[in-house]
Amino acid sequence: MAGFQYFPHTDEDIRAMLDRIGVKSFDDLYADVPADCLYQGEYDLPDAMTEQQVRDYFEGLASKNPRLKVFAGAGAYDHYTPAVIPYITQRSEFITAYTPYQCEISQGTLRYIFEYQSMICTLTGMDVSNASMYDGPTAAAESMRMMVAQAKKKNTVLVSNTLLPQVRGVIATYAKYAGITIKEIEAENGQTSKASLEALISEGDVAGAIVPSINRFGIIENLDGMADALHADKALMTVYCDPSALAVLKTPAEWGADIAVGDGQPLGIPLCYGGPYVGFMACTKEYMRKLPGRIVGETRDKEGRRAFVLTLQAREQHIRREKATSNICSNESLMALWVTVYLSLMGPEGMKQVNDLCYQRAHYLYARLLETGKFQEVFSGAPFLKEFVLKPLVPVAELQKRLADAGFFGALETDDGYVSFCVTEKRSYEDIDELVKAL
Amino acid sequence: MKYYDKLIFEISKPGRRGYSLPEPCSKCQGADAIPATLRRDKAPELPQVSEPDVVRHYTNLSQMNFGVDTGFYPLGSCTMKYNPKINEEIAAMPAFGGIHPLQKDVPGVDAVYEGMDKALAAITGMKHFTFKPCAGAHGELTGLMIIREYHMSRGDTKRTRIIVPDSAHGTNPASAAVCGLDVVVVKSNVQGLVDVEDLKPLLDDTIAGIMMTNPNTLGLFEKDIREIASLVHAAGGLLYYDGANMNPLIGTVRPGDMGFDVMHLNLHKSFSTPHGGGGPGSGPVGVCEKLVPFLGVNVSGFNGNFGVILRAYAYILMLGRENVKLCGKLATLGANYIKESLKDLYKLPIESVCKHEFVFDGLINDGAREGKEGAATLDVAKRLLDFGYHAPTIYFPLLFHQAIMIEPTETESKETIDGFIEVMRKIAAEAAQDPDILHGAPHTTPISRPDETTAARNPILKYWDA
């Protein structure tokens, strides 16, 4: 045998093991496989590379991608990642660990999930958080399922037009196969229309609604009265939110929501072409036992020491099978650690400062772009934090090309023909001035 | 591993900070300029800690954890193989990490997806893959959606039932339910395989397909698979392959050649990416040619877990055309070796060559006697922790009451496996002599067995609940 660095077996080991089993060759171990199922051909794969070749290959691929300064959001935000986070999350005891079913040797994982749940609860104002979901859009889709399951006989979920398109898209996918009716709440001046919401509620069959805290135009929505309108009809409210912005914005709990969902990516997770990110999902105590996914709880061991365990498992697929609240098993545990370390480093004041910086720089760019005469205001006076849309007066493709040529990624075209920009604390005033100059 | 009792909130002190950020512009308005009606009443109760506090706290937490780099995981159906370190270096390259998911002109990224699609197609015999699913169960759901799309595209709308063997992973029926399918259970026969005679009457024109794990969760190859495929196809259904158990087949058998139409892979199992304490995973879904038009189902926000896909691609390039042929065979060798070395002390319910895993049904002599309860599978599992091993998967599959499901992988040496066998024999001897040694286990871990009943009855789910 030629030898391969991840396979520890010597020829002698293989021989001894085959002997113990009482067979002559590997073929005998596959004697139960019908001959026509055994693959006889050559695998259409490259020859094995050395580690150096692999590194060179990926460095080559990486260099083919233009490195652009990101002035775009649309659900993925380029916030700064402190050096501590990759250092901690790369610790082998965290990254190479299995799901913490064996709690006696998984207290590290279980404790950080408990801390994560606590942090999601304080950001959203909710009572209970799960241990994470795949991403924001799937968390939103799970909230749809949860609202319908709770309503029992009602089967319609209202989804705001102002949610990000990928959130609406994934909700629509899950709804289609689950046989859930989706109705869209119209937008009015770039915000979820309360009149539209009320009209749809009056049509009946509404199990709940999903509305954004900050929407796809970057506008901070006023959700006043929406929870009351829904609750009066025994329907629930889910708020989709940016957890970074929640450090300053009204919480889903303060808006009267029953469920809060969103993507944890803005909490220092690199853009990485869309993943891995981490969905979060939290709810009020009332719906705790309907929440999908893993949940960690505190208890005591036999000696009375504080210990953490996976709990309320009667909701989950490995116990309930087709009657489970969801099919989710693996989630995004390590990314939950990522945001937990981020929030520990930032604290309440760091989070406030990030939001101040985003606010100031985004508003600076907004004003500078209008000065160029190439854009018009769309939602004048609507409050925004780090992201906004404008109406372009020149072709979008031309704008995007000029930006790309100058090393920027921005001016994303929205479904409505606007362009969106986003500014995080990573973008300096000099960056902004250069971007404006490039236009 | 030592016990460390702090939570990050308990080392917090007002005035401490762990960040460095530019100073906000003092002349301009900040987030306080947002109308008060849209702002929260009080700041979130996040900890206030310095950078060294954070590093020491999480390092201490990590030391209460067990990982693949710490020791052996004989964990059935979980394929806890070695996670190569070059993969981590590649996934951390800033030139990949800094790319926005909506960026279009990224040839270096496209090459990764194209290369992976081609490599996975070669290994599985499928035509193409979608990389949007973020985990195995997410892949199952996606694959089932594709099956439904196929039937609906043909106007065949009454196919709303799916057949799932009684030995299936819990995610199978759960994914089917999320996909709006009714689950029909097919029984296993005495050999632990899908009972073809039990299957036949289930196949009517309401059946969308069958979900199968092959080798199944007993580690046994479903040797009637070609007949099952013919029967299901003849009835108008499709075959779904649960890739959780793909490892023994890598380099030897391809699901596409067995007649499967749709499948998922767990890159965090079969393709060496780290499990991360429960994700991030990646569950790409592959389909046969006629299902390629339905690959576009929209199941996640952007492009799947690109960082995980990068790692798996690096692994495949390291493995290459020749080594891939040994991957499944070495995993299968290890499993059969353990089975043969322990079956005199642990009950082997089905005598057969196994694939990458196998199932014992508890101890042959559990030490039970007058006034003394015998050692159960849970006790064996917990005792293993004392000897520096992770526990096997226990009480699954549900076909046996004392199931112990063991899976070594191809990255475990004979010495490691021999060490495990020796400890399993020692534990069996302890049980026979005095089962209480096992009842009290583990003895050497940071905590002993916790009170799970109280945890569920009086839930403390966040710091402020305690």
PDB file of N, CA, C and O in Angstrom, chain B residues 427-462:
ATOM      1  N   ILE B 427     -14.439  -3.435  30.719  1.00  0.00           N
ATOM      2  CA  ILE B 427     -15.744  -2.976  31.206  1.00  0.00           C
ATOM      3  C   ILE B 427     -16.707  -4.155  31.338  1.00  0.00           C
ATOM      4  O   ILE B 427     -17.453  -4.264  32.312  1.00  0.00           O
ATOM      5  N   ALA B 428     -16.648  -5.054  30.379  1.00  0.00           N
ATOM      6  CA  ALA B 428     -17.510  -6.245  30.448  1.00  0.00           C
ATOM      7  C   ALA B 428     -17.151  -7.077  31.681  1.00  0.00           C
ATOM      8  O   ALA B 428     -18.037  -7.594  32.383  1.00  0.00           O
ATOM      9  N   ALA B 429     -15.848  -7.154  31.971  1.00  0.00           N
ATOM     10  CA  ALA B 429     -15.400  -7.912  33.152  1.00  0.00           C
ATOM     11  C   ALA B 429     -15.866  -7.215  34.428  1.00  0.00           C
ATOM     12  O   ALA B 429     -16.324  -7.864  35.381  1.00  0.00           O
ATOM     13  N   GLU B 430     -15.780  -5.903  34.459  1.00  0.00           N
ATOM     14  CA  GLU B 430     -16.247  -5.140  35.630  1.00  0.00           C
ATOM     15  C   GLU B 430     -17.738  -5.381  35.867  1.00  0.00           C
ATOM     16  O   GLU B 430     -18.178  -5.551  37.002  1.00  0.00           O
ATOM     17  N   ALA B 431     -18.490  -5.351  34.760  1.00  0.00           N
ATOM     18  CA  ALA B 431     -19.945  -5.541  34.881  1.00  0.00           C
ATOM     19  C   ALA B 431     -20.255  -6.899  35.487  1.00  0.00           C
ATOM     20  O   ALA B 431     -21.108  -7.029  36.377  1.00  0.00           O
ATOM     21  N   ALA B 432     -19.553  -7.914  35.014  1.00  0.00           N
ATOM     22  CA  ALA B 432     -19.795  -9.262  35.506  1.00  0.00           C
ATOM     23  C   ALA B 432     -19.461  -9.356  36.995  1.00  0.00           C
ATOM     24  O   ALA B 432     -20.154 -10.013  37.765  1.00  0.00           O
ATOM     25  N   GLN B 433     -18.425  -8.635  37.392  1.00  0.00           N
ATOM     26  CA  GLN B 433     -17.951  -8.706  38.781  1.00  0.00           C
ATOM     27  C   GLN B 433     -18.801  -7.828  39.702  1.00  0.00           C
ATOM     28  O   GLN B 433     -19.304  -8.291  40.724  1.00  0.00           O
ATOM     29  N   ASP B 434     -18.961  -6.557  39.332  1.00  0.00           N
ATOM     30  CA  ASP B 434     -19.761  -5.642  40.148  1.00  0.00           C
ATOM     31  C   ASP B 434     -20.336  -4.519  39.283  1.00  0.00           C
ATOM     32  O   ASP B 434     -19.660  -3.524  39.025  1.00  0.00           O
ATOM     33  N   PRO B 435     -21.571  -4.660  38.858  1.00  0.00           N
ATOM     34  CA  PRO B 435     -22.160  -3.665  37.955  1.00  0.00           C
ATOM     35  C   PRO B 435     -22.207  -2.254  38.552  1.00  0.00           C
ATOM     36  O   PRO B 435     -22.343  -1.282  37.822  1.00  0.00           O
ATOM     37  N   ASP B 436     -22.077  -2.136  39.879  1.00  0.00           N
ATOM     38  CA  ASP B 436     -22.136  -0.803  40.494  1.00  0.00           C
ATOM     39  C   ASP B 436     -20.990   0.099  40.045  1.00  0.00           C
ATOM     40  O   ASP B 436     -21.118   1.317  40.040  1.00  0.00           O
ATOM     41  N   ILE B 437     -19.860  -0.526  39.688  1.00  0.00           N
ATOM     42  CA  ILE B 437     -18.744   0.288  39.165  1.00  0.00           C
ATOM     43  C   ILE B 437     -19.234   1.059  37.937  1.00  0.00           C
ATOM     44  O   ILE B 437     -18.901   2.211  37.739  1.00  0.00           O
ATOM     45  N   LEU B 438     -20.054   0.385  37.139  1.00  0.00           N
ATOM     46  CA  LEU B 438     -20.562   1.012  35.921  1.00  0.00           C
ATOM     47  C   LEU B 438     -21.713   1.970  36.232  1.00  0.00           C
ATOM     48  O   LEU B 438     -21.813   3.035  35.621  1.00  0.00           O
ATOM     49  N   HIS B 439     -22.549   1.593  37.191  1.00  0.00           N
ATOM     50  CA  HIS B 439     -23.689   2.464  37.528  1.00  0.00           C
ATOM     51  C   HIS B 439     -23.225   3.842  37.958  1.00  0.00           C
ATOM     52  O   HIS B 439     -23.896   4.834  37.700  1.00  0.00           O
ATOM     53  N   GLY B 440     -22.091   3.904  38.631  1.00  0.00           N
ATOM     54  CA  GLY B 440     -21.609   5.185  39.146  1.00  0.00           C
ATOM     55  C   GLY B 440     -20.821   5.992  38.137  1.00  0.00           C
ATOM     56  O   GLY B 440     -20.478   7.140  38.394  1.00  0.00           O
ATOM     57  N   ALA B 441     -20.510   5.397  37.001  1.00  0.00           N
ATOM     58  CA  ALA B 441     -19.646   6.048  36.023  1.00  0.00           C
ATOM     59  C   ALA B 441     -20.385   7.200  35.346  1.00  0.00           C
ATOM     60  O   ALA B 441     -21.621   7.169  35.253  1.00  0.00           O
ATOM     61  N   PRO B 442     -19.674   8.209  34.845  1.00  0.00           N
ATOM     62  CA  PRO B 442     -18.218   8.333  34.888  1.00  0.00           C
ATOM     63  C   PRO B 442     -17.717   8.925  36.211  1.00  0.00           C
ATOM     64  O   PRO B 442     -18.436   9.659  36.862  1.00  0.00           O
ATOM     65  N   HIS B 443     -16.479   8.590  36.527  1.00  0.00           N
ATOM     66  CA  HIS B 443     -15.887   9.042  37.788  1.00  0.00           C
ATOM     67  C   HIS B 443     -14.824  10.118  37.573  1.00  0.00           C
ATOM     68  O   HIS B 443     -14.466  10.808  38.509  1.00  0.00           O
ATOM     69  N   THR B 444     -14.281  10.206  36.371  1.00  0.00           N
ATOM     70  CA  THR B 444     -13.093  11.061  36.166  1.00  0.00           C
ATOM     71  C   THR B 444     -13.371  12.291  35.301  1.00  0.00           C
ATOM     72  O   THR B 444     -12.460  13.026  34.983  1.00  0.00           O
ATOM     73  N   THR B 445     -14.601  12.495  34.913  1.00  0.00           N
ATOM     74  CA  THR B 445     -14.939  13.609  34.027  1.00  0.00           C
ATOM     75  C   THR B 445     -15.230  14.878  34.851  1.00  0.00           C
ATOM     76  O   THR B 445     -15.425  14.777  36.061  1.00  0.00           O
ATOM     77  N   PRO B 446     -15.259  16.052  34.203  1.00  0.00           N
ATOM     78  CA  PRO B 446     -15.476  17.299  34.962  1.00  0.00           C
ATOM     79  C   PRO B 446     -16.766  17.289  35.785  1.00  0.00           C
ATOM     80  O   PRO B 446     -16.818  17.855  36.859  1.00  0.00           O
ATOM     81  N   ILE B 447     -17.809  16.642  35.276  1.00  0.00           N
ATOM     82  CA  ILE B 447     -19.021  16.466  36.081  1.00  0.00           C
ATOM     83  C   ILE B 447     -19.402  14.992  36.053  1.00  0.00           C
ATOM     84  O   ILE B 447     -18.970  14.243  35.182  1.00  0.00           O
ATOM     85  N   SER B 448     -20.206  14.585  37.023  1.00  0.00           N
ATOM     86  CA  SER B 448     -20.770  13.230  36.988  1.00  0.00           C
ATOM     87  C   SER B 448     -22.137  13.321  36.304  1.00  0.00           C
ATOM     88  O   SER B 448     -22.502  14.372  35.802  1.00  0.00           O
ATOM     89  N   ARG B 449     -22.882  12.218  36.309  1.00  0.00           N
ATOM     90  CA  ARG B 449     -24.161  12.240  35.588  1.00  0.00           C
ATOM     91  C   ARG B 449     -25.078  13.338  36.146  1.00  0.00           C
ATOM     92  O   ARG B 449     -25.295  13.418  37.346  1.00  0.00           O
ATOM     93  N   PRO B 450     -25.593  14.167  35.277  1.00  0.00           N
ATOM     94  CA  PRO B 450     -26.456  15.260  35.741  1.00  0.00           C
ATOM     95  C   PRO B 450     -27.912  14.839  35.892  1.00  0.00           C
ATOM     96  O   PRO B 450     -28.325  13.798  35.379  1.00  0.00           O
ATOM     97  N   ASP B 451     -28.646  15.650  36.599  1.00  0.00           N
ATOM     98  CA  ASP B 451     -30.066  15.397  36.826  1.00  0.00           C
ATOM     99  C   ASP B 451     -30.858  15.967  35.647  1.00  0.00           C
ATOM    100  O   ASP B 451     -31.212  17.143  35.633  1.00  0.00           O
ATOM    101  N   GLU B 452     -31.130  15.123  34.679  1.00  0.00           N
ATOM    102  CA  GLU B 452     -31.794  15.591  33.461  1.00  0.00           C
ATOM    103  C   GLU B 452     -33.291  15.815  33.680  1.00  0.00           C
ATOM    104  O   GLU B 452     -33.914  16.626  32.992  1.00  0.00           O
ATOM    105  N   THR B 453     -33.856  15.087  34.619  1.00  0.00           N
ATOM    106  CA  THR B 453     -35.295  15.221  34.883  1.00  0.00           C
ATOM    107  C   THR B 453     -35.606  16.629  35.391  1.00  0.00           C
ATOM    108  O   THR B 453     -36.530  17.288  34.917  1.00  0.00           O
ATOM    109  N   THR B 454     -34.809  17.092  36.355  1.00  0.00           N
ATOM    110  CA  THR B 454     -35.019  18.435  36.896  1.00  0.00           C
ATOM    111  C   THR B 454     -34.796  19.488  35.812  1.00  0.00           C
ATOM    112  O   THR B 454     -35.525  20.477  35.731  1.00  0.00           O
ATOM    113  N   ALA B 455     -33.798  19.248  34.961  1.00  0.00           N
ATOM    114  CA  ALA B 455     -33.514  20.204  33.883  1.00  0.00           C
ATOM    115  C   ALA B 455     -34.736  20.400  32.996  1.00  0.00           C
ATOM    116  O   ALA B 455     -35.032  21.515  32.566  1.00  0.00           O
ATOM    117  N   ALA B 456     -35.463  19.329  32.732  1.00  0.00           N
ATOM    118  CA  ALA B 456     -36.633  19.420  31.855  1.00  0.00           C
ATOM    119  C   ALA B 456     -37.865  19.915  32.616  1.00  0.00           C
ATOM    120  O   ALA B 456     -38.715  20.582  32.052  1.00  0.00           O
ATOM    121  N   ARG B 457     -37.930  19.575  33.904  1.00  0.00           N
ATOM    122  CA  ARG B 457     -39.126  19.937  34.681  1.00  0.00           C
ATOM    123  C   ARG B 457     -39.124  21.413  35.082  1.00  0.00           C
ATOM    124  O   ARG B 457     -40.129  22.093  35.014  1.00  0.00           O
ATOM    125  N   ASN B 458     -37.958  21.895  35.507  1.00  0.00           N
ATOM    126  CA  ASN B 458     -37.825  23.313  35.878  1.00  0.00           C
ATOM    127  C   ASN B 458     -36.761  23.951  34.999  1.00  0.00           C
ATOM    128  O   ASN B 458     -35.634  24.146  35.419  1.00  0.00           O
ATOM    129  N   PRO B 459     -37.122  24.274  33.754  1.00  0.00           N
ATOM    130  CA  PRO B 459     -36.093  24.693  32.804  1.00  0.00           C
ATOM    131  C   PRO B 459     -35.397  26.005  33.202  1.00  0.00           C
ATOM    132  O   PRO B 459     -36.055  27.002  33.486  1.00  0.00           O
ATOM    133  N   ILE B 460     -34.078  25.952  33.257  1.00  0.00           N
ATOM    134  CA  ILE B 460     -33.239  27.152  33.419  1.00  0.00           C
ATOM    135  C   ILE B 460     -32.490  27.264  32.099  1.00  0.00           C
ATOM    136  O   ILE B 460     -31.564  26.504  31.835  1.00  0.00           O
ATOM    137  N   LEU B 461     -32.932  28.178  31.240  1.00  0.00           N
ATOM    138  CA  LEU B 461     -32.447  28.174  29.859  1.00  0.00           C
ATOM    139  C   LEU B 461     -31.628  29.403  29.515  1.00  0.00           C
ATOM    140  O   LEU B 461     -31.137  29.541  28.396  1.00  0.00           O
ATOM    141  N   LYS B 462     -31.513  30.307  30.488  1.00  0.00           N
ATOM    142  CA  LYS B 462     -30.611  31.448  30.296  1.00  0.00           C
ATOM    143  C   LYS B 462     -30.095  31.902  31.650  1.00  0.00           C
ATOM    144  O   LYS B 462     -30.653  31.528  32.692  1.00  0.00           O
TER     145      LYS B 462
END
